[in-house]
Amino acid sequence: MSESANSSSTLEKHPWPDARGRYGDYGGKYVPETLSYALEQLEEAYAKSKTDEAFQKRLAWLNQHYVGRATPLYFAERMTERLGGAKVYFKREDLAHTGAHKINNALGQCLLAKEMGKHRIIAETGAGQHGVATATACALLGLECIVYMGSEDVERQKLNVFRMRLLGATVVSVDSGSKTLKDAINEALRDWVANVNTTHYVLGTVHGPHPFPLICRDFQSIIGREVRCQIMEAEGRLPDTLVACVGGGSNAIGLFFDFIGDEQIEMIGVEAGGTEITPGMHAARFSGGKRGMLQGAMSYVLQDENGQIGSTHSVSAGLDYASVGPEHAYFHDTGRVTYTYASDGEALDGFQQCARLEGIIPALESSHAIAEVLKRAPKMDKDQIIVMNMSGRGDKDVQQAAKFLMPDMIP
Amino acid sequence: MNRIEARFEQLKQRGETAFIPFITAGDPDLAASEQVVLALAEAGADVIEFGVPFSDPVGDGPVIQEASMRALKHGITLKDVLGSVKRVREQSDVPILLFSYYNPILAYGVEQLAADMADAGADGLLCVDLPPEEGAEYKAALDAHGLCTVFLTAPTTTDARLAVVSERCTGFVYYVSQMGVTGERASVVADLEQQVSRIKRLTAKPVAVGFGISTPEHARHVAGIADGVVVGSALVRFIGAHGSDADLARQVHDFAKPLADAAKGR
């Protein structure tokens, strides 16, 4: 079920990235010189690991016995009935160990770091899911772990901070800039520049300088490969539509990638629409951003007319980021993936409906994808199929959601 | 000949090392930073590194980050910085190297920037997050206007890359002597002499050393090894502490003079 080769038609029709780490005009390696060598090293080590049988075997074993893969593909029967249109399936990444898809990438990269002889791991985190996943992988593999987190997010996600500390990680609160994910990445990059000889940076999404978007895509694309087998088993055919939320874009790439070559399949990426599409009030890069370079990659970036990076807002910390993975920028321009957004309010509505109809409390990030399913499924035929990536569980978000939904409950 | 290249040529003939101070444009405000540029020239600066403020300076430590934020509070843009260069140029011939992150350059447009830099009287550009492999169009635009392109080299730069990077540099090659971001350090790295001679084996261009040089003693030591000495954070910290003083420019002059003298072996 989880064979490591991606669909041959995807690889045939989508030969990216090229040798320079480009997806069309996007991607690349825009880093201070000190990091150039580390990126080269990482590229080499990663290429080696792909043909290293022992490495692949260990990863597959851990994916099955530690992460709990394959995660289920679940038919959301009550939601399907309520919406009265397409059959809705959830890919249950929320059931993976640590409660989100982030572990797929964190575990793979930590194994890789160990192969490279780097025993100090750094990571950035927004909502805390990638931080928790990395701290978990480090505990498992006996690696030192330092997680950078914006001080505002530390405040918003106290529970995850505690989890990371419990797992033995050091959480560094970042007070610079907007004190959120973007600033945590800046600080992680600064650490990496200083300690590159001993340290591997486990970047948590399909962003950053090449080869990070490639490595993260490869570790996440197990999601789509499993879905292919699972939907064939359940329905005897491929889905019509795939839906996933897009922050940096790793869970979306993870679901989409194996199906890129299946051109009849429609793919929808859902960004954070925040409160409205005006500067500072959202994180919908394809609606309010333009071509730019942030944190190592050419992509779409929310910025002002002078190239200063814009501030962002979303009810979901994991989608609250000013840029997006370069491969998504490419898919946007070619039209292979359609990008839309859901507002804070729509996401909160999806959050509640999913809880009540299916008994699943989704992450606020995934709730953006649910919001799109709620709009789209009723307009589709009953014999059509939507697969939505339930990228994470919502336990971490109940406090944040309660502030909006049941303010009397919060002391 | 470009002012930066001409200055290094003169220094070479005199057997002297270049003193290259860095300041953030618009810190504490544009008029003040222009006065500071003139004062630095007076104190013996050979090239001014004039920093374009950016919201996300990943290559910089806290001192220069904070200077950037102070400048951005006044809404300083790349266009404003070029205006500053133009006003300084009316009063001084001191070579000016703009220092920027890539996104403001992209937003401005590389072609337009090169034309406007030449018009304002700037002499070159150093972009900290643009390695030469990504900068072909950038280099062509700056070359076309006779502007210097300075790229960074680092302790981790392999010999193979050093050859490529130094080949793309005009004016001088910048060597980042310390791993990490900009900021003051207690001492100069031990392997500096070895590293600079490694670069000099691969290029005949002048090599300037930056990162962590903060005292006249450091400057004197580095001057014995390299062709240029860059002092950034120590100076920016001083400006941060004295930014509201009416005689800021004179104070900066007095602070920079011993550094310049040390760089020149006086």
XYZ file of C-alpha atoms in Angstrom:
677
model
C 0.000 0.000 0.000
C 2.781 2.429 0.729
C 5.284 1.596 -1.972
C 7.623 4.556 -2.272
C 7.338 5.173 -6.011
C 4.926 7.866 -7.116
C 2.493 7.399 -9.977
C 4.464 7.181 -13.180
C 2.095 9.504 -15.015
C 2.767 12.221 -12.391
C 6.507 11.914 -12.850
C 6.121 11.918 -16.638
C 3.902 14.989 -16.798
C 5.521 16.896 -13.959
C 9.325 16.730 -14.206
C 9.881 19.287 -11.449
C 11.945 20.391 -9.652
C 14.793 20.719 -12.136
C 18.453 20.523 -11.155
C 18.307 24.100 -9.807
C 15.390 23.293 -7.554
C 12.884 25.101 -9.764
C 9.208 24.462 -10.374
C 8.818 26.522 -13.506
C 9.838 30.019 -12.369
C 9.407 29.244 -8.692
C 11.550 27.725 -5.978
C 15.332 27.972 -6.121
C 17.892 28.427 -3.364
C 17.875 32.014 -2.147
C 20.014 31.734 0.958
C 22.930 33.535 2.579
C 26.165 32.003 1.338
C 26.969 30.207 4.588
C 24.041 27.821 3.967
C 24.876 26.934 0.366
C 27.139 24.082 1.362
C 24.609 22.658 3.832
C 21.968 22.588 1.098
C 24.365 20.761 -1.209
C 25.138 18.252 1.544
C 21.453 17.748 2.221
C 20.719 17.230 -1.455
C 23.405 14.566 -1.672
C 22.390 12.800 1.526
C 18.764 12.846 0.471
C 19.500 11.447 -2.981
C 21.537 8.688 -1.347
C 18.765 7.835 1.104
C 16.306 7.271 -1.737
C 18.233 4.263 -2.965
C 19.433 3.167 0.481
C 17.418 0.039 1.146
C 18.094 -0.023 4.877
C 16.979 3.588 5.227
C 13.786 3.027 3.268
C 13.019 -0.143 5.178
C 13.448 1.563 8.525
C 11.249 4.479 7.447
C 8.543 2.134 6.176
C 8.675 0.111 9.387
C 8.387 3.224 11.561
C 5.582 4.575 9.386
C 3.617 1.419 9.980
C 4.380 0.605 13.615
C 5.122 4.008 15.118
C 3.117 6.513 13.081
C 0.237 4.111 12.503
C 0.143 4.198 8.728
C -1.727 3.593 6.532
C -4.170 6.105 7.981
C -7.796 5.242 7.137
C -9.754 6.619 4.226
C -13.093 7.199 5.878
C -16.476 7.558 4.165
C -18.250 10.480 5.857
C -21.724 9.104 5.463
C -23.745 11.563 7.516
C -22.001 14.569 6.011
C -22.558 13.097 2.544
C -26.277 12.612 3.286
C -26.637 16.092 4.726
C -24.973 17.722 1.724
C -26.976 15.636 -0.741
C -24.338 15.558 -3.456
C -20.959 13.910 -3.964
C -19.743 11.149 -1.684
C -17.332 12.667 0.824
C -14.281 10.773 2.038
C -11.793 11.967 4.669
C -8.169 10.894 4.554
C -7.574 10.546 8.262
C -4.147 12.113 8.801
C -5.576 13.291 12.114
C -5.199 9.680 13.261
C -1.461 9.597 12.580
C 0.761 9.651 15.675
C 0.893 13.165 17.182
C -2.397 14.010 15.494
C -1.407 15.448 12.134
C 0.373 14.725 8.851
C 3.426 16.662 10.104
C 4.994 13.506 11.530
C 5.490 12.061 8.005
C 8.020 14.754 7.149
C 9.515 15.233 10.616
C 10.310 11.544 11.027
C 11.794 11.243 7.535
C 13.997 14.297 7.978
C 15.169 13.304 11.458
C 16.196 9.896 10.123
C 18.044 11.707 7.352
C 19.773 14.000 9.860
C 20.975 10.965 11.763
C 22.354 9.510 8.533
C 24.233 12.786 7.981
C 25.711 12.580 11.482
C 23.891 15.685 12.632
C 22.585 15.212 16.170
C 21.239 18.681 16.808
C 17.822 19.375 15.282
C 16.111 22.723 14.954
C 12.593 23.399 13.726
C 10.082 26.215 13.471
C 6.470 25.888 14.429
C 3.305 27.949 14.145
C 0.391 26.113 15.724
C 2.850 23.713 17.303
C 2.005 20.591 15.267
C 5.288 20.501 13.377
C 7.152 21.318 16.587
C 5.457 18.449 18.401
C 6.092 16.077 15.480
C 9.783 17.031 15.369
C 10.164 16.812 19.143
C 8.560 13.360 18.941
C 10.882 12.127 16.193
C 13.880 13.497 18.119
C 12.801 11.696 21.294
C 12.416 8.495 19.318
C 15.815 8.799 17.653
C 17.744 10.322 20.564
C 18.424 13.704 18.944
C 18.683 17.121 20.572
C 15.711 19.283 19.595
C 15.248 23.053 19.626
C 11.942 24.488 18.403
C 11.502 28.151 17.496
C 8.020 29.528 18.011
C 6.702 33.099 17.801
C 5.903 34.475 21.233
C 2.335 35.184 20.167
C 1.905 31.533 19.126
C 3.515 30.358 22.383
C 0.753 32.254 24.129
C -1.990 30.907 21.806
C -0.803 27.292 21.884
C 0.349 26.689 25.433
C -0.695 23.055 25.385
C 1.603 22.255 22.459
C 4.463 24.118 24.147
C 4.007 21.849 27.132
C 3.884 18.767 24.901
C 7.161 19.727 23.219
C 8.860 20.314 26.584
C 7.504 17.028 27.861
C 9.102 15.348 24.844
C 12.453 16.818 25.819
C 12.613 19.690 23.351
C 13.722 23.221 24.126
C 11.124 25.747 22.978
C 12.562 29.157 22.130
C 10.032 31.968 22.162
C 10.716 34.434 19.301
C 9.963 38.067 20.022
C 11.031 39.679 16.751
C 8.791 40.969 13.935
C 5.185 39.830 14.081
C 6.049 37.139 16.676
C 4.426 34.363 14.631
C 5.453 31.576 12.211
C 7.384 33.764 9.762
C 9.541 35.111 12.566
C 10.081 31.631 13.997
C 11.441 30.595 10.567
C 13.721 33.661 10.485
C 15.119 32.708 13.873
C 15.549 29.050 12.894
C 17.446 30.161 9.775
C 19.669 32.391 11.930
C 20.417 29.452 14.206
C 21.160 27.249 11.205
C 23.591 29.776 9.718
C 25.505 29.781 13.005
C 25.465 26.037 13.692
C 25.215 24.479 10.260
C 28.089 22.044 10.749
C 26.378 20.218 13.609
C 22.736 20.988 12.980
C 19.962 19.930 10.635
C 17.013 22.231 10.118
C 13.792 20.214 9.874
C 11.713 22.636 7.860
C 8.080 21.733 8.331
C 6.508 22.425 4.980
C 7.057 22.414 1.211
C 8.682 25.838 1.390
C 12.196 27.161 1.922
C 15.246 26.698 -0.285
C 15.695 23.602 -2.450
C 15.836 20.707 -1.563
C 13.379 21.267 1.325
C 10.220 21.519 -0.818
C 11.220 18.330 -2.627
C 12.114 16.374 0.510
C 8.948 17.381 2.310
C 6.826 16.584 -0.759
C 8.373 13.140 -1.037
C 7.809 12.295 2.633
C 4.223 13.595 2.479
C 3.222 12.055 -0.840
C 2.624 8.757 0.944
C -0.795 10.296 1.728
C -1.905 10.329 -1.911
C -0.376 6.939 -2.661
C -2.396 5.385 0.135
C -5.541 7.167 -1.032
C -5.102 5.718 -4.532
C -5.130 2.161 -3.189
C -7.824 2.823 -0.604
C -10.313 4.477 -2.938
C -9.836 1.738 -5.527
C -10.655 -0.764 -2.826
C -13.690 1.180 -1.573
C -15.125 2.456 -4.845
C -13.297 0.663 -7.623
C -12.370 3.984 -9.184
C -10.397 7.184 -8.621
C -12.005 10.267 -7.028
C -13.296 13.251 -9.019
C -12.112 15.951 -6.663
C -9.375 16.336 -4.052
C -9.580 19.080 -1.428
C -6.927 20.191 1.063
C -6.091 23.316 3.034
C -2.919 25.193 2.083
C -0.671 27.020 4.519
C 2.855 26.238 3.378
C 1.105 23.456 1.513
C 2.569 20.156 2.705
C -0.648 18.259 3.415
C -2.076 19.440 0.089
C 0.998 18.377 -1.889
C 0.941 15.139 0.070
C -2.594 14.369 -1.090
C -2.331 15.796 -4.619
C 1.060 14.688 -5.805
C 0.384 11.116 -6.802
C -2.661 12.274 -8.792
C -1.057 15.187 -10.671
C -0.813 13.029 -13.789
C -4.471 11.955 -13.595
C -5.702 14.993 -15.433
C -9.414 14.245 -15.013
C -9.080 14.706 -11.246
C -9.869 18.194 -10.047
C -7.754 19.558 -7.183
C -8.715 22.358 -4.840
C -6.352 24.084 -2.430
C -8.004 26.168 0.285
C -6.133 29.102 1.781
C -6.992 31.120 4.866
C -9.375 33.952 3.945
C -9.185 35.421 7.459
C -11.767 38.102 8.136
C -11.571 39.751 4.699
C -9.259 39.925 1.678
C -7.578 43.204 2.565
C -3.907 43.550 3.560
C -3.172 42.165 7.001
C -6.559 40.484 7.430
C -5.959 37.154 5.641
C -3.348 34.681 4.406
C -4.683 33.980 0.888
C -1.452 34.372 -1.105
C -3.087 33.589 -4.438
C -5.761 36.216 -3.866
C -3.703 39.049 -2.391
C -0.075 38.184 -3.074
C 2.354 38.517 -5.934
C 5.612 36.970 -7.076
C 8.319 37.426 -4.487
C 11.050 35.738 -2.504
C 10.676 34.917 1.166
C 12.824 32.564 3.244
C 14.674 30.877 0.437
C 12.100 30.297 -2.294
C 10.585 32.282 -5.138
C 6.818 32.018 -4.850
C 3.692 34.064 -4.189
C 4.174 36.404 -1.256
C 1.892 38.798 0.615
C 3.832 42.056 0.534
C 3.463 45.791 0.112
C 4.422 47.667 -3.060
C 7.958 48.149 -1.700
C 8.619 44.461 -1.149
C 8.232 44.525 2.639
C 6.540 41.327 3.796
C 2.911 41.809 4.744
C 1.337 40.843 8.029
C -1.230 38.062 7.922
C -4.219 36.910 9.880
C -6.045 33.627 10.227
C -8.041 31.963 12.978
C -5.739 29.003 12.264
C -2.080 29.508 13.234
C -0.958 26.783 10.805
C -2.237 28.686 7.753
C -1.116 32.095 8.992
C 1.905 32.604 6.719
C 2.825 35.217 4.092
C 4.145 32.832 1.436
C 3.275 29.425 0.017
C 5.251 26.457 -1.282
C 6.806 27.147 -4.711
C 5.294 24.044 -6.284
C 1.848 25.389 -5.407
C 2.780 28.652 -7.138
C 3.605 26.593 -10.209
C 0.357 24.585 -10.014
C -1.527 27.856 -9.598
C -0.029 29.384 -12.726
C -0.472 26.252 -14.835
C -4.035 25.835 -13.561
C -3.462 22.228 -12.487
C -4.718 23.097 -9.013
C -7.481 25.609 -8.281
C -6.855 27.759 -5.221
C -9.642 29.299 -3.256
C -10.053 30.437 0.320
C -12.351 30.023 3.299
C -12.943 32.803 5.803
C -12.452 32.432 9.560
C -16.223 32.205 9.929
C -16.625 29.524 7.255
C -13.823 27.490 8.820
C -15.419 27.718 12.263
C -18.692 26.577 10.733
C -16.942 23.606 9.109
C -15.268 22.848 12.432
C -18.663 22.573 14.177
C -20.478 20.721 11.408
C -17.775 18.093 11.211
C -17.851 17.619 14.970
C -21.635 17.200 15.049
C -22.120 15.183 11.872
C -19.146 12.877 12.098
C -17.930 12.976 15.695
C -14.575 14.238 14.503
C -13.142 17.490 15.868
C -10.903 18.679 13.044
C -7.927 21.033 13.262
C -8.856 24.619 12.376
C -6.489 24.258 9.396
C -8.401 21.232 8.077
C -11.663 23.052 8.824
C -10.851 25.365 5.899
C -10.913 22.318 3.605
C -14.177 21.182 5.191
C -15.669 24.614 4.468
C -14.893 24.066 0.789
C -16.426 20.577 0.842
C -19.592 22.056 2.356
C -19.816 24.479 -0.583
C -18.832 22.084 -3.309
C -20.334 18.671 -2.561
C -24.008 19.769 -2.847
C -23.347 20.981 -6.403
C -21.918 17.632 -7.476
C -23.709 14.452 -8.570
C -24.366 11.658 -6.113
C -22.095 9.296 -7.989
C -19.133 11.645 -7.768
C -16.428 11.368 -5.127
C -14.559 14.001 -3.111
C -11.527 13.092 -1.029
C -10.612 15.690 1.570
C -7.437 15.609 3.605
C -8.258 15.714 7.299
C -4.756 16.962 7.952
C -4.960 17.173 11.717
C -7.084 16.776 14.800
C -8.601 19.739 16.554
C -7.845 19.083 20.223
C -5.153 21.777 20.097
C -7.730 24.273 18.819
C -10.624 23.885 21.223
C -9.539 26.808 23.376
C -9.125 29.081 20.351
C -12.441 27.940 18.844
C -14.276 28.345 22.140
C -13.256 32.004 22.202
C -15.373 32.496 19.089
C -18.090 29.891 19.534
C -18.727 29.733 23.263
C -17.077 32.812 24.770
C -18.870 32.251 28.101
C -16.959 28.985 28.537
C -13.570 30.697 28.623
C -12.587 31.953 32.059
C 36.149 53.157 -13.569
C 33.568 52.590 -10.871
C 34.276 54.528 -7.635
C 34.608 51.339 -5.580
C 37.122 49.807 -7.978
C 38.994 53.101 -8.244
C 39.231 53.384 -4.462
C 40.625 49.870 -4.065
C 43.134 50.651 -6.810
C 44.343 53.781 -4.970
C 44.536 51.918 -1.678
C 46.545 49.164 -3.278
C 49.062 51.669 -4.558
C 49.302 53.233 -1.109
C 49.523 49.812 0.529
C 46.459 50.537 2.654
C 43.404 48.591 3.714
C 39.872 49.825 3.072
C 37.661 50.815 5.979
C 34.067 49.872 5.139
C 31.440 50.933 7.667
C 27.879 49.650 7.440
C 24.873 51.686 8.504
C 21.137 51.228 8.010
C 19.607 53.916 5.808
C 16.866 55.850 7.563
C 18.083 55.049 11.088
C 17.230 57.173 13.021
C 15.845 59.048 9.996
C 16.932 59.757 6.427
C 18.414 63.200 6.995
C 20.421 61.935 9.982
C 21.747 58.876 8.159
C 22.876 61.125 5.284
C 24.826 63.247 7.781
C 26.277 60.039 9.224
C 27.463 58.944 5.765
C 29.248 62.255 5.295
C 30.772 62.022 8.785
C 32.001 58.488 8.082
C 33.588 59.656 4.836
C 35.278 62.414 6.817
C 36.494 59.864 9.372
C 38.213 57.861 6.640
C 35.599 55.469 5.217
C 36.622 54.113 1.809
C 33.285 52.521 0.945
C 29.970 53.047 2.754
C 27.736 50.018 3.002
C 24.303 51.589 3.030
C 21.668 49.130 4.266
C 18.172 49.078 2.784
C 15.777 48.254 5.637
C 13.789 45.012 5.272
C 11.021 43.450 7.350
C 12.622 39.983 7.540
C 16.411 40.291 7.700
C 17.386 36.615 8.147
C 21.109 37.315 7.807
C 21.193 39.866 10.592
C 21.514 39.678 14.347
C 19.373 41.723 16.747
C 21.316 45.012 16.438
C 20.777 45.425 12.694
C 17.279 43.899 12.876
C 16.294 46.618 15.317
C 17.843 49.341 13.145
C 15.806 48.013 10.198
C 12.633 48.129 12.278
C 13.371 51.704 13.377
C 13.804 52.750 9.739
C 10.680 50.877 8.615
C 8.651 52.676 11.255
C 9.319 55.817 9.221
C 8.222 53.946 6.093
C 11.682 54.097 4.472
C 11.659 52.489 1.003
C 14.345 51.585 -1.506
C 13.291 54.654 -3.474
C 13.901 56.834 -0.400
C 17.344 55.274 0.011
C 18.205 56.168 -3.593
C 17.063 59.740 -2.883
C 19.463 59.775 0.058
C 22.333 58.556 -2.106
C 21.605 61.317 -4.590
C 21.742 64.013 -1.874
C 24.958 62.587 -0.399
C 26.462 62.476 -3.883
C 25.997 66.260 -4.226
C 28.397 66.690 -1.323
C 30.760 63.725 -1.429
C 32.491 61.291 -3.748
C 32.639 58.530 -1.153
C 31.909 55.159 -2.821
C 28.505 53.779 -1.806
C 27.585 50.107 -1.850
C 23.900 49.429 -1.258
C 23.173 46.414 0.920
C 19.763 44.789 0.580
C 17.668 41.667 0.782
C 16.270 40.402 -2.497
C 12.531 40.957 -2.145
C 12.631 44.786 -2.107
C 14.887 44.582 -5.192
C 12.424 42.237 -6.935
C 9.509 44.507 -6.087
C 11.400 47.530 -7.452
C 12.472 45.692 -10.593
C 16.107 44.797 -11.188
C 16.455 46.744 -14.467
C 14.808 49.834 -13.063
C 16.906 49.653 -9.911
C 20.179 49.452 -11.829
C 19.211 52.485 -13.917
C 18.084 54.470 -10.864
C 21.185 53.506 -8.857
C 23.431 54.744 -11.639
C 21.384 57.930 -11.847
C 21.566 58.516 -8.078
C 25.321 57.930 -7.991
C 25.392 54.618 -6.102
C 28.319 52.388 -6.995
C 27.321 48.831 -6.290
C 24.930 46.392 -4.687
C 25.313 43.514 -2.253
C 22.277 41.269 -1.874
C 22.638 39.016 1.139
C 20.099 36.338 0.155
C 20.913 36.167 -3.540
C 23.646 33.664 -4.340
C 25.232 34.239 -7.761
C 23.555 31.126 -9.214
C 20.168 32.835 -8.798
C 21.383 36.250 -9.887
C 22.170 36.099 -13.613
C 19.590 38.716 -14.594
C 20.536 40.857 -11.611
C 24.212 40.782 -12.508
C 23.563 41.591 -16.158
C 21.480 44.639 -15.211
C 24.076 45.994 -12.775
C 26.966 45.264 -15.148
C 25.211 47.157 -17.915
C 25.250 50.286 -15.762
C 28.843 49.858 -14.589
C 27.752 49.044 -11.026
C 29.675 46.651 -8.809
C 28.139 43.329 -7.805
C 29.504 42.121 -4.499
C 28.630 38.565 -3.484
C 29.363 36.819 -0.195
C 31.795 34.023 0.520
C 31.847 32.114 3.798
C 33.931 29.579 5.721
C 31.626 26.877 4.317
C 32.082 27.961 0.694
C 33.876 25.175 -1.136
C 36.819 25.952 -3.428
C 34.699 25.093 -6.443
C 32.041 27.609 -5.393
C 34.645 30.179 -4.377
C 35.896 30.234 -7.950
C 32.379 30.861 -9.266
C 31.402 33.421 -6.639
C 34.592 35.463 -6.855
C 34.369 35.450 -10.625
C 30.938 37.136 -10.393
C 32.156 39.766 -7.919
C 33.198 43.177 -9.108
C 34.795 45.756 -6.822
C 35.707 43.258 -4.150
C 34.916 39.844 -2.696
C 33.145 39.910 0.675
C 34.269 37.246 3.123
C 31.863 36.453 5.978
C 34.432 35.437 8.568
C 32.067 34.097 11.210
C 29.396 31.461 10.987
C 26.116 33.040 11.936
C 24.369 36.340 11.568
C 25.807 39.840 11.789
C 26.783 40.980 15.249
C 29.673 41.844 17.490
C 31.950 39.047 18.698
C 34.565 38.917 21.426
C 37.346 38.021 19.011
C 38.278 37.598 15.382
C 38.225 33.970 14.178
C 41.456 32.033 14.433
C 41.501 30.707 10.864
C 41.062 34.084 9.171
C 44.515 34.278 7.609
C 44.198 30.769 6.202
C 40.732 31.464 4.814
C 41.637 34.769 3.187
C 44.670 33.256 1.514
C 42.441 30.412 0.282
C 40.290 33.039 -1.481
C 43.313 34.975 -2.713
C 44.699 31.872 -4.373
C 41.535 31.792 -6.474
C 41.074 35.467 -7.305
C 43.126 38.604 -7.781
C 40.220 40.787 -6.619
C 40.409 42.604 -3.274
C 38.957 40.670 -0.333
C 37.084 42.503 2.423
C 36.251 40.781 5.695
C 33.109 41.357 7.705
C 30.990 39.939 10.563
C 32.086 40.280 14.150
C 34.680 43.045 13.736
C 33.813 45.560 16.407
C 36.923 47.165 17.941
C 39.989 49.014 16.621
C 42.071 46.009 17.803
C 39.983 43.678 15.618
C 40.229 46.125 12.715
C 44.008 46.373 13.026
C 44.350 42.603 13.117
C 42.108 42.042 10.075
C 43.810 44.844 8.145
C 47.012 42.835 8.350
C 45.311 40.000 6.502
C 42.669 41.389 4.137
C 42.179 44.306 1.725
C 39.122 45.679 3.479
C 37.595 45.716 6.952
C 33.817 45.923 7.389
C 32.378 47.196 10.665
C 28.602 46.999 10.986
C 26.823 46.077 14.202
C 29.181 47.985 16.532
C 28.496 51.151 14.572
C 24.771 50.499 14.231
C 24.530 49.872 17.970
C 26.280 53.207 18.583
C 23.836 54.981 16.250
C 20.928 53.260 18.005
C 22.135 54.524 21.371
C 22.810 58.089 20.206
C 20.143 58.462 17.524
C 18.311 61.279 19.252
C 21.417 63.344 20.001
C 21.645 66.608 18.039
C 25.349 66.016 17.320
C 24.939 62.390 16.219
C 27.081 62.824 13.102
C 30.000 64.268 15.054
C 29.762 61.502 17.643
C 29.715 58.840 14.915
C 32.757 60.486 13.364
C 34.623 60.265 16.674
C 33.547 56.651 17.150
C 34.569 55.633 13.630
C 37.872 57.484 13.453
C 39.856 55.026 15.619
C 38.372 52.140 13.620
C 39.366 53.779 10.328
C 42.833 54.588 11.649
C 43.282 51.036 12.881
C 42.206 49.636 9.511
C 44.793 51.862 7.868
C 47.524 50.925 10.323
C 47.772 54.437 11.738
